[in-house]
Coordinates of C-alpha atoms and ligand atoms in Angstrom, one line a residue:
X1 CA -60.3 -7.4 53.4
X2 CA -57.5 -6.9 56.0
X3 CA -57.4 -2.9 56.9
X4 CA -53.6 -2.1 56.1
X5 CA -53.1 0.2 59.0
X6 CA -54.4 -2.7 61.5
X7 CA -51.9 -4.6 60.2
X8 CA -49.2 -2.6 60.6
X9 CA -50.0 -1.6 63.6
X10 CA -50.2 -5.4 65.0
X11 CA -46.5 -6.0 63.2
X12 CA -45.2 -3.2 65.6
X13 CA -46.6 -4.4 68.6
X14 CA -46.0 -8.3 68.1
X15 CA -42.2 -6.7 68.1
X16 CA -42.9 -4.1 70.9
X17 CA -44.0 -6.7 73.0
X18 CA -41.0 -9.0 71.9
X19 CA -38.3 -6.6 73.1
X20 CA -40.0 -4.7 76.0
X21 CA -40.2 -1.5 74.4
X22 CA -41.5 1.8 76.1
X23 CA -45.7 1.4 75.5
X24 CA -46.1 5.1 75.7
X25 CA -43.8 5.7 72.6
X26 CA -44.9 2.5 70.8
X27 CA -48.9 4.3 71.6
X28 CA -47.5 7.1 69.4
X29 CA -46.3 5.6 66.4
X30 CA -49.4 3.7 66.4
X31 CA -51.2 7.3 64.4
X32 CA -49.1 9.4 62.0
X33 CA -48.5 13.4 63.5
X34 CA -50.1 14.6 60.9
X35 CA -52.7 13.9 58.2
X36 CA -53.9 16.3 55.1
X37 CA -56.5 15.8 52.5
X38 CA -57.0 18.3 49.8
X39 CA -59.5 19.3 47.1
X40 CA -57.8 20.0 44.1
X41 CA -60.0 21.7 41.1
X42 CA -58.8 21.4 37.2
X43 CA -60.0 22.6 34.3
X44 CA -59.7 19.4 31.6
X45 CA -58.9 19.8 28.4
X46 CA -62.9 19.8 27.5
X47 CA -63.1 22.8 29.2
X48 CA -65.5 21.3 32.4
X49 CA -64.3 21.7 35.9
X50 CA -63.2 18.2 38.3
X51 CA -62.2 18.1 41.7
X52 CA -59.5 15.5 42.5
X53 CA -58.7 14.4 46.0
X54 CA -55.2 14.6 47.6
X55 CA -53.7 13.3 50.2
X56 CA -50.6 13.4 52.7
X57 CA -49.8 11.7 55.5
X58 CA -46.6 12.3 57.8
X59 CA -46.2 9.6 60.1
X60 CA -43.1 10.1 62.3
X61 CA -40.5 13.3 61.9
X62 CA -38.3 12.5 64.9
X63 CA -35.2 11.4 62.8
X64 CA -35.7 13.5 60.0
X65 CA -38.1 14.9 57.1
X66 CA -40.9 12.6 56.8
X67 CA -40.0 11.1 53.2
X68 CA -42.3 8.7 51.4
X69 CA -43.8 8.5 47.6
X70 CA -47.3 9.7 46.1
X71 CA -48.9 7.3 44.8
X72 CA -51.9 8.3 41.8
X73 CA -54.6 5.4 41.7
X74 CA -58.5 5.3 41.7
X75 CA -58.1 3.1 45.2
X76 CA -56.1 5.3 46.8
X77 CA -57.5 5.6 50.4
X78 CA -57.1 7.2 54.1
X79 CA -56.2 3.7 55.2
X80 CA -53.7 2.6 52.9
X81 CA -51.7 5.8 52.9
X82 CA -51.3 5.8 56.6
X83 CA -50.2 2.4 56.6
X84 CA -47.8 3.4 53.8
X85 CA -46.2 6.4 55.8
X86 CA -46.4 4.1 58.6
X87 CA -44.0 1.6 57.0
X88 CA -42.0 4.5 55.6
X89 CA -40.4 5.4 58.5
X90 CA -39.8 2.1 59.7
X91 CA -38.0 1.4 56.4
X92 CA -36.3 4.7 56.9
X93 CA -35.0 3.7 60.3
X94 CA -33.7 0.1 59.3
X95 CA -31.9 1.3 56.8
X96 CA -30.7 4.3 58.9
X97 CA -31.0 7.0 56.5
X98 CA -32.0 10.4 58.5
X99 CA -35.6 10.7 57.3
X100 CA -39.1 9.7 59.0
X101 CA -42.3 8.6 57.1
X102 CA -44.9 10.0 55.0
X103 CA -46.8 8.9 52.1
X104 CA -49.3 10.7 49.7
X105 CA -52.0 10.2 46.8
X106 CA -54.2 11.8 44.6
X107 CA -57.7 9.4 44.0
X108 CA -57.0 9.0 40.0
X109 CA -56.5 7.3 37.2
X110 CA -53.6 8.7 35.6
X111 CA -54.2 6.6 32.0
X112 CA -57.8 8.2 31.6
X113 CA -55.6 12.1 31.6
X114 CA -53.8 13.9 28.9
X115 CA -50.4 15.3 29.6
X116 CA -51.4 18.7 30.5
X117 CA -54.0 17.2 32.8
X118 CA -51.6 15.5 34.5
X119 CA -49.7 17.9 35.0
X120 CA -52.2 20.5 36.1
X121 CA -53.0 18.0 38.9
X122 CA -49.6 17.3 40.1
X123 CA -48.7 21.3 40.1
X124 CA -52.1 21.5 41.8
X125 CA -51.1 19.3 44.5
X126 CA -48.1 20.7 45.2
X127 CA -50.6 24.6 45.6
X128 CA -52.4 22.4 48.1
X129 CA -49.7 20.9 50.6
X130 CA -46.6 23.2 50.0
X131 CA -47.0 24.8 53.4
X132 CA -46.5 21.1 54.8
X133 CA -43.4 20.3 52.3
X134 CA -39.8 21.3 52.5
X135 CA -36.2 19.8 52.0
X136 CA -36.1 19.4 55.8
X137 CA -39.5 19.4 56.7
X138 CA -41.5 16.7 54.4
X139 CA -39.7 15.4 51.4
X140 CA -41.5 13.5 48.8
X141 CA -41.0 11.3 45.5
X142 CA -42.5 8.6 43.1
X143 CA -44.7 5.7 43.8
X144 CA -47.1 3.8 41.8
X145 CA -47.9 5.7 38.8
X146 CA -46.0 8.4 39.3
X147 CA -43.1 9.4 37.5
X148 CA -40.0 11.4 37.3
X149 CA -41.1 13.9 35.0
X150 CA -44.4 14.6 37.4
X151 CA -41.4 14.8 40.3
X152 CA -39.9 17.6 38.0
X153 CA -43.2 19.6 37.5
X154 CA -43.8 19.5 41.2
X155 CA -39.9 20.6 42.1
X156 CA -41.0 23.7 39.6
X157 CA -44.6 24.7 41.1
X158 CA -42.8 24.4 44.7
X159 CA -40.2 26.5 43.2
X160 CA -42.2 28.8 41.8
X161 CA -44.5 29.3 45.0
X162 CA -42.0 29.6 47.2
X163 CA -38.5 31.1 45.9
X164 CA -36.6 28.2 47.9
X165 CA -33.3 27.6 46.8
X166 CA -33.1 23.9 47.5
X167 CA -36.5 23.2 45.7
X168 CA -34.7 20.7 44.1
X169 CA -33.9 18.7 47.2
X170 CA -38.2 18.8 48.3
X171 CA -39.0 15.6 45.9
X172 CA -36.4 12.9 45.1
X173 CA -36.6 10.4 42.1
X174 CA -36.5 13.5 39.8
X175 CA -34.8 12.6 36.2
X176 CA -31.1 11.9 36.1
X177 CA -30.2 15.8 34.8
X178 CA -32.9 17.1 36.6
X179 CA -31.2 16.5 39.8
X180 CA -31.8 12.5 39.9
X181 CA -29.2 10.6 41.3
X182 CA -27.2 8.1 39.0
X183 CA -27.8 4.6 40.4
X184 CA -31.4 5.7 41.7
X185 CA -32.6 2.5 38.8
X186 CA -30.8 -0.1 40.0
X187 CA -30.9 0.8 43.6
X188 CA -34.0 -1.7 44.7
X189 CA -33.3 -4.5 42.6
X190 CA -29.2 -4.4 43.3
X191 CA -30.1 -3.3 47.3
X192 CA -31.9 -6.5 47.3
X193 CA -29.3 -8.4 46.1
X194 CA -27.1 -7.2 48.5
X195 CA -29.2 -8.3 51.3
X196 CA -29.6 -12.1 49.8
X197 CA -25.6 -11.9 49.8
X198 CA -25.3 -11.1 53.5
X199 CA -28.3 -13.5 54.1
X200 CA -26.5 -16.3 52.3
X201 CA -24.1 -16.4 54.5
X202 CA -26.2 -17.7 57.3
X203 CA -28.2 -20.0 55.8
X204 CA -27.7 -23.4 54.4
X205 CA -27.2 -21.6 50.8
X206 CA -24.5 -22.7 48.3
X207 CA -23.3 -21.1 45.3
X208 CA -25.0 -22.1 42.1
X209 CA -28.1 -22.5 44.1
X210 CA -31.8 -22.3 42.7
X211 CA -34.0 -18.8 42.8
X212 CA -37.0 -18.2 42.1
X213 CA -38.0 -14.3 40.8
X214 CA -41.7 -13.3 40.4
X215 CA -41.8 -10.3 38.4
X216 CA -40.1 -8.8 35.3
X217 CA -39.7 -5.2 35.9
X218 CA -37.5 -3.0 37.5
X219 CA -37.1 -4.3 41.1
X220 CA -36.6 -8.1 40.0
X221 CA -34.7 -7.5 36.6
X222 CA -31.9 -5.8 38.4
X223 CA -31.9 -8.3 41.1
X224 CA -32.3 -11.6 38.5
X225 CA -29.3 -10.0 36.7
X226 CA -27.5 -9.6 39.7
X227 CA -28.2 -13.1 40.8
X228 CA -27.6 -14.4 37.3
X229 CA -24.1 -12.9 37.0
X230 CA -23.1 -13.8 39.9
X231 CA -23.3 -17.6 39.4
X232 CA -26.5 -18.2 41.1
X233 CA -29.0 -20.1 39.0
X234 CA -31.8 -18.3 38.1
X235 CA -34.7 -20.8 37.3
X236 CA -38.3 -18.9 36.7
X237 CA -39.4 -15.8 36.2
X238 CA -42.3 -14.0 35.5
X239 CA -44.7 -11.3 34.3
X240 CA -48.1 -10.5 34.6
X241 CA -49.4 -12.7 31.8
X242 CA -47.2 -16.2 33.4
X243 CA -43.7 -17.4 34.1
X244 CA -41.0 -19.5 32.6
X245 CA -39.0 -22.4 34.1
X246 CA -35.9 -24.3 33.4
X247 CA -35.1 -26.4 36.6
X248 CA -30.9 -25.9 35.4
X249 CA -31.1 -22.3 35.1
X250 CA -32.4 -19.8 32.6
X251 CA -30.1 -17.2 30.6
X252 CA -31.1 -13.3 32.2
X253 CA -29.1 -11.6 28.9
X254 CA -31.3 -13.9 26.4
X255 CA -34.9 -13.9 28.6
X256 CA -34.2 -10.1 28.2
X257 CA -33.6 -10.1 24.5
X258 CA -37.1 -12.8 24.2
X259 CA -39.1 -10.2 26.2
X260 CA -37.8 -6.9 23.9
X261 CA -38.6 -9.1 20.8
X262 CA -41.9 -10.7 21.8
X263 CA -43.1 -8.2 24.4
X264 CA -43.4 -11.2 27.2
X265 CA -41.7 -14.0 29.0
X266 CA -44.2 -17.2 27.2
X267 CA -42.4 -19.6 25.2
X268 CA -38.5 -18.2 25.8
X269 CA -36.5 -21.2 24.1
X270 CA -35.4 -24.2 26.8
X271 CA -38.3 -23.2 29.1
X272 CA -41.5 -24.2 30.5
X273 CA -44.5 -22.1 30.4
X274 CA -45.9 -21.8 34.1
X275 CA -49.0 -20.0 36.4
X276 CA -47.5 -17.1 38.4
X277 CA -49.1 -19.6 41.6
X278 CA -47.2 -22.7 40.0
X279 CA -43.9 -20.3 39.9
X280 CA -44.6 -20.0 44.0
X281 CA -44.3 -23.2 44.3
X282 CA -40.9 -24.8 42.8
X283 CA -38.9 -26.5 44.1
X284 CA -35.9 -23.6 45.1
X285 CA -34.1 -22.9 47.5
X286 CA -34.7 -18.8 47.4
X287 CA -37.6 -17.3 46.8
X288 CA -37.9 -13.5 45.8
X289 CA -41.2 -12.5 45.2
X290 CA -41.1 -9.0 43.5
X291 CA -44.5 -8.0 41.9
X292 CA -47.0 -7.8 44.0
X293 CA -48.7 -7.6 47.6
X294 CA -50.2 -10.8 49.5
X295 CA -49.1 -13.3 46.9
X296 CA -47.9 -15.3 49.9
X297 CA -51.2 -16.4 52.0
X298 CA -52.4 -19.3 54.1
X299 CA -53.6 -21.3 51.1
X300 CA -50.1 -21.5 49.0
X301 CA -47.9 -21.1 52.1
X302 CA -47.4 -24.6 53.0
X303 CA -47.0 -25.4 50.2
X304 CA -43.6 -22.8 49.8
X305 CA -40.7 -25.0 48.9
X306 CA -37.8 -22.6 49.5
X307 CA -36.0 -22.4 52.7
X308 CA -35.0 -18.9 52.4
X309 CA -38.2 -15.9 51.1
X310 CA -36.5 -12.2 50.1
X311 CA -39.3 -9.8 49.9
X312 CA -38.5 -7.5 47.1
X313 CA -42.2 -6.4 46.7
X314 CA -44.0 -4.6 49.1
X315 CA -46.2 -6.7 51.6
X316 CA -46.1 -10.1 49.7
X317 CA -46.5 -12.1 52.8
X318 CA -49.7 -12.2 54.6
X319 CA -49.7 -12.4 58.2
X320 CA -51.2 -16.1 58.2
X321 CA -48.3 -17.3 56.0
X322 CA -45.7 -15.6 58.1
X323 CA -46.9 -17.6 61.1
X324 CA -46.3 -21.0 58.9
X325 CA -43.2 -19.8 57.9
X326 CA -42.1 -19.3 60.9
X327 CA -43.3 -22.5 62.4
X328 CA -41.4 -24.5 58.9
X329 CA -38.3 -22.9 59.8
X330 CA -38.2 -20.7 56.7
X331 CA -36.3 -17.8 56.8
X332 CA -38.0 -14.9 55.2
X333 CA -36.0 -11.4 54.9
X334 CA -39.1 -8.4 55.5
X335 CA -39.9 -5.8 52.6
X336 CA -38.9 -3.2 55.0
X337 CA -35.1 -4.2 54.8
X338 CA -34.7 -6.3 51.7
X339 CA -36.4 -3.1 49.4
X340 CA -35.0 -0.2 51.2
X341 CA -32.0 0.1 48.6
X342 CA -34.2 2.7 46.3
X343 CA -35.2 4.9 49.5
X344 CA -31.4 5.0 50.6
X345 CA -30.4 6.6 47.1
X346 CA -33.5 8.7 47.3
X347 CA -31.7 9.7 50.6
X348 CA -28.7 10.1 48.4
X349 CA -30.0 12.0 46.1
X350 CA -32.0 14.2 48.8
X351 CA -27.9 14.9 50.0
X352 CA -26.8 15.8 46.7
X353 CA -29.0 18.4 45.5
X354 CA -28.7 19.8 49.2
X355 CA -24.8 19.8 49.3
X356 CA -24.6 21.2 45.4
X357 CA -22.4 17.7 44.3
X358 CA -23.0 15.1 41.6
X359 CA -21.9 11.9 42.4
X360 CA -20.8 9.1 40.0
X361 CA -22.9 5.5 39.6
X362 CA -19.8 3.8 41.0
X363 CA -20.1 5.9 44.3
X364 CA -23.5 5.4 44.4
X365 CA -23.3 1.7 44.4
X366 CA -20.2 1.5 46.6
X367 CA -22.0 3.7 49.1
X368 CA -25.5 1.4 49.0
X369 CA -24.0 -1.6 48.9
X370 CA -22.0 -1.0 52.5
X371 CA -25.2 1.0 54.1
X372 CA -27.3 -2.1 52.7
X373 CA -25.0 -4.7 54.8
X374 CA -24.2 -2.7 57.8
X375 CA -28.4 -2.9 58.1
X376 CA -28.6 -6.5 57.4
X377 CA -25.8 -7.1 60.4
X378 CA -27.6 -4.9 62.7
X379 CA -31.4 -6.3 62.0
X380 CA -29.6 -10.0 62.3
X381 CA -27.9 -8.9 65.9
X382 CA -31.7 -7.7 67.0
X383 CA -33.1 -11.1 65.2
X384 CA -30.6 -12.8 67.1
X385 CA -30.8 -11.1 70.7
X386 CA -34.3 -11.5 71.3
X387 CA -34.7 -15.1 69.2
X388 CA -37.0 -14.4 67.0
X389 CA -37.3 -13.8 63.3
X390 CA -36.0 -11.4 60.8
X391 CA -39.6 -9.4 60.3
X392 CA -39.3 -8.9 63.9
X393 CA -35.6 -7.8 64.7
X394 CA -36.4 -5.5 61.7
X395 CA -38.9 -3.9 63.1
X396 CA -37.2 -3.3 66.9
X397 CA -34.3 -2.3 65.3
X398 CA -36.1 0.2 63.8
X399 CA -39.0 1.3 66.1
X400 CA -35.7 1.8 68.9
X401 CA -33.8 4.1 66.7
X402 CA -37.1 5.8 66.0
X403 CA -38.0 6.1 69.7
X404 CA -34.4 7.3 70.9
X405 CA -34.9 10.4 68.7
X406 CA -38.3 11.1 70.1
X407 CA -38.8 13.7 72.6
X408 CA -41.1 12.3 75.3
Ligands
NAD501 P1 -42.7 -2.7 38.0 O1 -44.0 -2.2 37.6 O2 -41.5 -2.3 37.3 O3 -42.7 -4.3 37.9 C1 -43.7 -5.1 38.4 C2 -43.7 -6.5 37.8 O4 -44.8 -7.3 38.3 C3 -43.9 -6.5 36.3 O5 -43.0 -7.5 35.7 C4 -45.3 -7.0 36.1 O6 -45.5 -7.7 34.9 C5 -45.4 -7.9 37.3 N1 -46.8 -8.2 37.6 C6 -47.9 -7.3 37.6 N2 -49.0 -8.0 37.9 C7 -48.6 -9.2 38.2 C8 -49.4 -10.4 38.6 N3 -50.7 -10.3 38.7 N4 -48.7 -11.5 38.8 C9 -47.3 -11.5 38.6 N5 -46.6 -10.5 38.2 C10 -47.3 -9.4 38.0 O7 -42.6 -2.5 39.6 P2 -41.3 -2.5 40.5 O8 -40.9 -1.0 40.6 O9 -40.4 -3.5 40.1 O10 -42.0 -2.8 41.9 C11 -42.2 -4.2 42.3 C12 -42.5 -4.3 43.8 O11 -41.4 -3.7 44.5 C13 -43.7 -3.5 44.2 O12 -44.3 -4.2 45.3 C14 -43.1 -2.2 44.7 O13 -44.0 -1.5 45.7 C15 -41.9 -2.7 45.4 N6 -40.8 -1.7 45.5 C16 -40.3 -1.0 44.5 C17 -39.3 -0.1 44.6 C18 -38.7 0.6 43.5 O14 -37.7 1.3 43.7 N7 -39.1 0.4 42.3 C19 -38.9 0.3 46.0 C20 -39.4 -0.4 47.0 C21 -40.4 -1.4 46.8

């Protein structure tokens, strides 16, 4: 099993090396500031006493709060959360929204608690790290398994610990009416698309042309619906249990209305029932993989028809098959940059509840759809100045805007 950190921390010096960058400063990003692991007792509804773990780690404050999800699984680990907080505020950077990186976890399985244990943990985690958390100081919101109502419980246990008047403005992702931001939904899936747009542009990429989508949930709905009503041709699709296929194009409004009336994607009318490895594989010329980590590895990447690879998910390509992809000329647009649409309207949400305004979904859009393609131009002058690919002008452009804020 590759060690998530390791691999982070090789992505940031492949690119350090690339552009030259200061080695004492790249040395620092290499561990986050700070790291915090808590024991957090609750009394279950049985009336017996468990101890949960917890966990926070701030990577990099220099231009800004760290800001980064909690995530509640059994798996969750020192490793992975550095790496997370790690990627956070490169993320952060690229997309030039003035946070830095943290990430957080409680080791749990949410499914096997009852409402009010849940939310006796989350208020107990918030008891825990509230000396490290503030709207300016460490700001965090949801992640896997996590929720907006357990964002609302912790925004009222920081509240009620601390008096702050800008609790509200601590966690982002809260409920729309609970001091969400409108457009907060659509934000990954719709950043995403903006990205492909700009990406389009310089690429051998016509209109009408073929994309591939793995995943049916809230990142890759809102970017197949984009895609679809916008005349590109959205061919396969898929969900946990398989994908669909039609080689002309499927219908996003009816695959919706099959998956609401059958619970799944399988036999939608017109289509061809396919392996979610198959659906990697067709012959496209876009793929947007937006499910899952490492579904892109050295055994299916040469085998990777499409010339141009969005990542939409989180870590979907494996080191290995990056290093193919670069060698078969296929351009592949990293997670950090093509997902960073829902952590700029966190950001805008983080500016709302701190300036007292409400801002309409329009706004919202207008404002993430220019921030979105002012990134992609700068991360394709870095790709472009130093030759190389988009994972690695990505990662300069961010690591220099991180460094020119830090203090020696
Ligand atoms: P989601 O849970 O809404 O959707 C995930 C989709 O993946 C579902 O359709 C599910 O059926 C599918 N899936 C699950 N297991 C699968 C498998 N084994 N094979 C194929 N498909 C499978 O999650 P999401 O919020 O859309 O997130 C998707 C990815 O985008 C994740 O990597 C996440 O970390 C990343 N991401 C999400 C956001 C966000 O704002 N939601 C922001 C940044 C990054």
């Amino acid at each position: 099993m590759t060690n998530p950190f390791e691999t982070a921390v090789k992505q940031l010096e492949e690119a350090a090396g690339i552009a030259k960058l200061d080695k004492n400063k790249i040395e620092q990003l290499k561990s986050p500031d700070r790291y915090v692991e808590v024991s957090i007792p609750i009394i279950m509804d049985s009336g017996e006493q468990k101890i949960f773990k917890g966990f926070r780690s701030q990577h990099n404050n220099a231009r800004g709060a760290y800001k980064g999800g909690i995530r509640y699984h059994q798996d969750v680990n020192l490793d992975e959360v550095r790496a997370l907080s790690f990627w956070m505020s490169f993320k952060n950077a690229v997309i030039n929204v003035p946070f830095g990186g943290g990430k957080g976890g409680i080791i749990v399985n949410p499914k096997e608690l009852s409402i009010s244990e849940l939310e006796k943990l989350s208020r107990g985690w918030v008891q825990k790290m509230y000396r490290i958390l503030g709207p300016e100081v460490d700001v965090p919101a949801p992640d896997v398994n996590t929720t907006g109502q357990i964002m609302d419980w912790m925004v009222d246990e920081y509240k009620k610990i601390t008096g702050d008047e800008k609790s509200l403005a601590v966690f982002t992702g809260k409920p729309v009416g609970k001091g969400g931001s409108l457009g907060r939904e659509e934000a990954t899936g719709f950043g995403g698309f903006y990205v492909f747009e700009e990406a389009v542009k310089h690429h051998q990429i016509q209109p009408g042309a073929k994309i591939v989508v793995q995943g049916f949930g809230n990142v890759s709905t809102f970017f197949a619906k984009m895609a679809f009503e916008k005349g590109y041709k959205v061919v396969a699709l898929s969900d946990s249990k398989g994908g669909i296929v039609n080689m002309d194009g499927l219908d996003f409004n009816k695959v919706l209305e099959h998956k609401k009336a059958s619970g799944g994607l399988k036999d939608f009318s017109g289509s061809k029932n396919i392996t979610n490895e198959e659906l990697l594989e067709l012959e496209a010329d876009v793929l947007a993989p937006a499910a899952l980590e490492n579904v892109l590895t050295e055994s299916n990447a040469n085998k990777i028809k499409a010339c141009l690879i969005v990542e939409l998910a989180n870590g979907p390509t494996t080191k290995e098959a990056d290093k193919i992809f670069e060698e078969k000329n296929i351009s592949v647009i990293p997670d950090i940059l093509a997902n960073s649409g829902g952590v700029c309207v966190s950001y805008y949400e983080w500016y709302q509840n701190m300036n007292n305004e409400i801002w309409n979904k329009e706004q919202v859009l207008e404002k993430l759809e220019k921030q979105i393609k002012l990134a992609f131009a700068d991360v394709l002058a870095a790709k472009e100045k130093y030759k190389t690919t988009y994972r690695n002008g990505a990662y300069i452009l961010a690591a220099t805007r991180i460094m020119e804020k830090m203090t020696p």
